[in-house]
C-alpha cells in the first residue's frame, strides 16, 4: 500500500532518498523540517518525527521512523505526529518500522542516532510555550543511566536527588563535576563521561574544567570539597527509593487483539501462531513494556491510523508511560516481534534461481547454439577484499591424536578431509606485526581431534599473552582470509591421522584416502593465483558442474574438463593446479559437450549434473552485541549504530555479519573468561539472536583488544588504534581523553618481536617458511612474488622430462609465472647452471622484440635460490670463483628487474600496432598472433580502449596491477 504524491504532505517530498537522519517538528498540526544544524535538539513542549535512512549491503534503503513526544507536548500535537508517521511510512512504500518515543523512555535505537545523548530543553512552539534562550548559565544537575546508550534526565538541584546507584553530572558555570555512585559500574561511568564531554562542548564552547567525585571518599581532595560545597557541605546520602518510573515489569505477558471498527478485540488461543494474523486486518500484540501494532499488507491507510490510535489508547488507559509502541508492516516484521510467537515460518527469499537457466544454456551450447544472449552476464561484481596481508610466514601442524606434527613447507596447503590442522600466520599489519592462530576441521575429522586442535591453538594464544587473533574454521565454510593465506589450497579425501584411521577401523568403512596413483576428481575454484582451491570430489559424472573446471586422473592418464560456463580465469587456475597435483603426465583437455569415451568411462558413465555455481553464505550488514556469560548462560544486548567507543575494555562483544562471527575480548577481561571466548562464540551461534539461521560451522574469530586486524576493524566507520594503546579501565581512559580535550592519550606500546611458537628463535626456521606472494594493497610497497627473471632461471634447473607436458613452452608469456613445485625442480650441478645462466642472459641482450618479462609492481628483493649440490671433486678456489660469478649474475638480474619496475605506469609509451577488440579478447575465434598476451589491452586503439575501460590508457596504467587485472578480466583481455 502506498499513498499518491498528490496526497503526501509537502514537507515529506523527497524524504528517505538519502542516507542519514531527517527531522520534522509538528507546528500548527503540520510537519516542519528541522535544519541539519538543529538535529539532536529537542524541546519538551514539542512533538517530532525522525526518519533514519540506512543503506544495506544489498543496495536497498532501510527506513526507521520514530515520533518523539515531549513531556509537555499537547495531546493534539502527539496525535498529529502519530498520524503523519503512518503517512510518511506509506509514502516510503509501507516497509518502515515505526516507533513511539516518549521523553525519558526512549528506545536504545533512537538514542543511538544522537550519541552521546539528548538533553531536551524547556519550551515549545504550541500552547503558549516559547523556546527558552539561555542568557546566563544556570547550574543544573543531571542523572545518567545506561551502559551502552545514556538516558540523561535533569533532576532538582538538591542533595536529595543523589544516591549510591546512579551517576550524576553537576554543570556549573566554570566546572563540570561527575559524581559516581558507589554502586555504579565502570562502563556506566565511562559512558557518562561522554555526556560530560558533550556538555562541555555544547554549553561551555569546549573550555571548562572537568572533575570526578567518587562516592564515599568524603573530603579526600579539593574537587570533592568543592562539589559538596554546592550542596551545603557533605552529609550521608539516603538509600535510593524506587519510584513508579524506576519499577520494571518482570513478567512476560502476551495478549493479541484484533482491531475492528476502532476497538481492540481479544484473539483467543492457547499459543501465538503466525496463522492467527490476517493480511486484511490490523492487530495489537500487548507485551506490557512493548506494544506492537501489526498491519496487514492489504489494509488501508485509514485502518492503520485507527489501529495506531487504539494502541495509543490502550497504553494511556492502563497508565504505562514507559511502554514502547512499535508499528510494523506484514512481511517486514522485526526480530523482537517474531520472537514473541511460538512458531514463525522461515522467510523465503524471492530471488530468481539461475539453476534452470544455467542448465538450458549448457545444453544448448553442447548442441552448438550461441547462448551469449541467454546467459548475458550481469556487470562484474566488485571482488571481495581479504583485508589481510599475504606476505607473512606460515606454519601448519597436523593433529595426530593428542599430538601435533609440523608439516613441511611443500605440504602447508595440502589438507585431508579426515584430519584437523592448526596453523599460525604472522604478517605485517597496519602498524605492527599481526599473528593469526587458527584451526581447520575437515568434514570427516573426528571429534576427539577437533577438541585437541582447539586446545592446542588456545594454549598457543595463551602462551603469547593473548596477543594473536584466533580462528575456528570448518571445511566448506572457509573465509576469504584463509584462502588468501593458503593461496594454492588442496583438500584431499580421507585422512592420515591416527584418529581418522581408528575411526574408519571401528566403523568398518572403506578408506577413501587420496592415492596419487588412483582415480581422483578435483573441482578447481578461486578468483586468481592468490586464491585458488582444488577440492577432491567423488569421481562420478554427477560431481561435475558447468560453471567449473575439473582435473580427473588415474595412475596413467590426466584429463582436464572445462565447463561451458567456466571463465578464462578458471582455465588459468586449472593449469596452475596441474603443477601441484599431477605435474609429470601429459594432459588431455576435455571441453564440455565433446568429451571422449575414456573420460566418461573413468567417471562410471554419463549422467545429469548441475550448472549452477556454488554459493557461500553471503555477508550481511554487521550487528554488534554486548555479552555476559555466567553459569554457562549467554545473554546478549544489541548495540545500534555502533562505533569503536562502544567497545569497553572490561567486556566481551560480538560482531555478527552472518557469514562470520567475531568475538572481541577487552584487555581488562579476566584470563579465565578470555579462555572461554571461543565457547561464547559457539553459544552465540546456538542462540541465533537475530533468527537468521546461523550455520553452526560458521567461522569464528577471537579478537583481542589492541590486536584488531583489518578484517575486523573494517566493520567500523573509523578506527583509532591509539585508544587500544591506552592503559587503565574504560573510565580511566575516557577521563584522560576528556581532560585532554577529546584526544586519545596513547602510551608508547612495547615493541613487538616477530611471534613464533614451538621454538626459541623469534623467527621460524627458514626451512619451514615458504615464499609468499606479496600483498595486493596499493597503499604498500609490495613485491608480487619472485621476479619473472628468477622464474626463467629456475626453469633451467628443472628436469625437462619431469615438466608437465601440457604446460606451454617458456616462450609463451603469461601475466603470472606458474608455480614450480619442489618435487619437479630437480637441481643441476653448479657449473652447468652458471653456463645456462650466461646463455640465458645472452638471449636477453639480443632480441629487439617486446620484453619477455612482465612489469612487476615494485622493485623486487633478491629471491633466495635453492642451493645446488656440490661436486666433491671441486676445490675451495673453484667454489669461491663460482660463488663470485653467481653473485654477479644475481646482481645483473636484480638490476634488470629494477629497471623494469621503474617503467610501471608508462606502459603506453611504446609504439604498438592497434588491433580490433574482437581479435584481441581471449575468446576470439580469430586471435591475433605475435603479441604480448599479458598486455592485450595495450594493442587497443585509444578510442576503443576508452570505450571498453571507461578511462584513458594513461589513467589505466596508473592503477595498481591487481586493479588493472580485474578490469581486464571483466572485458576478457586477461
Short mmCIF file of C-alpha atoms in Angstrom, two decimals, residues 62-64 95-99 109 290 292 294 326-341 344 347 640 689-691:
data_model
loop_
_atom_site.label_atom_id
_atom_site.label_comp_id
_atom_site.label_asym_id
_atom_site.label_seq_id
_atom_site.Cartn_x
_atom_site.Cartn_y
_atom_site.Cartn_z
CA UNK A 62 16.00 0.70 5.07
CA UNK A 63 13.80 3.20 6.88
CA UNK A 64 13.08 3.53 10.60
CA UNK A 95 8.10 -1.02 4.74
CA UNK A 96 9.38 1.13 7.59
CA UNK A 97 9.25 0.18 11.24
CA UNK A 98 7.61 2.93 13.31
CA UNK A 99 8.45 3.64 16.95
CA UNK A 109 17.88 2.54 18.87
CA UNK A 290 6.31 -3.35 24.29
CA UNK A 292 3.26 -3.96 18.72
CA UNK A 294 0.86 -5.32 13.11
CA UNK A 326 6.24 -0.30 17.61
CA UNK A 327 4.28 -0.45 14.35
CA UNK A 328 5.28 -2.95 11.70
CA UNK A 329 4.04 -3.97 8.28
CA UNK A 330 3.36 -7.54 7.21
CA UNK A 331 6.45 -9.02 5.58
CA UNK A 332 8.84 -6.70 7.42
CA UNK A 333 8.44 -7.96 10.97
CA UNK A 334 11.28 -7.28 13.37
CA UNK A 335 13.18 -9.96 15.27
CA UNK A 336 11.66 -8.94 18.67
CA UNK A 337 8.15 -9.25 17.20
CA UNK A 338 8.74 -12.64 15.57
CA UNK A 339 10.35 -13.96 18.76
CA UNK A 340 7.07 -13.44 20.63
CA UNK A 341 5.39 -16.16 18.57
CA UNK A 344 7.10 -18.36 12.79
CA UNK A 347 11.45 -16.43 5.48
CA UNK A 640 22.71 0.05 17.42
CA UNK A 689 19.59 -13.79 18.41
CA UNK A 690 18.66 -12.38 15.00
CA UNK A 691 16.72 -15.52 13.97
#
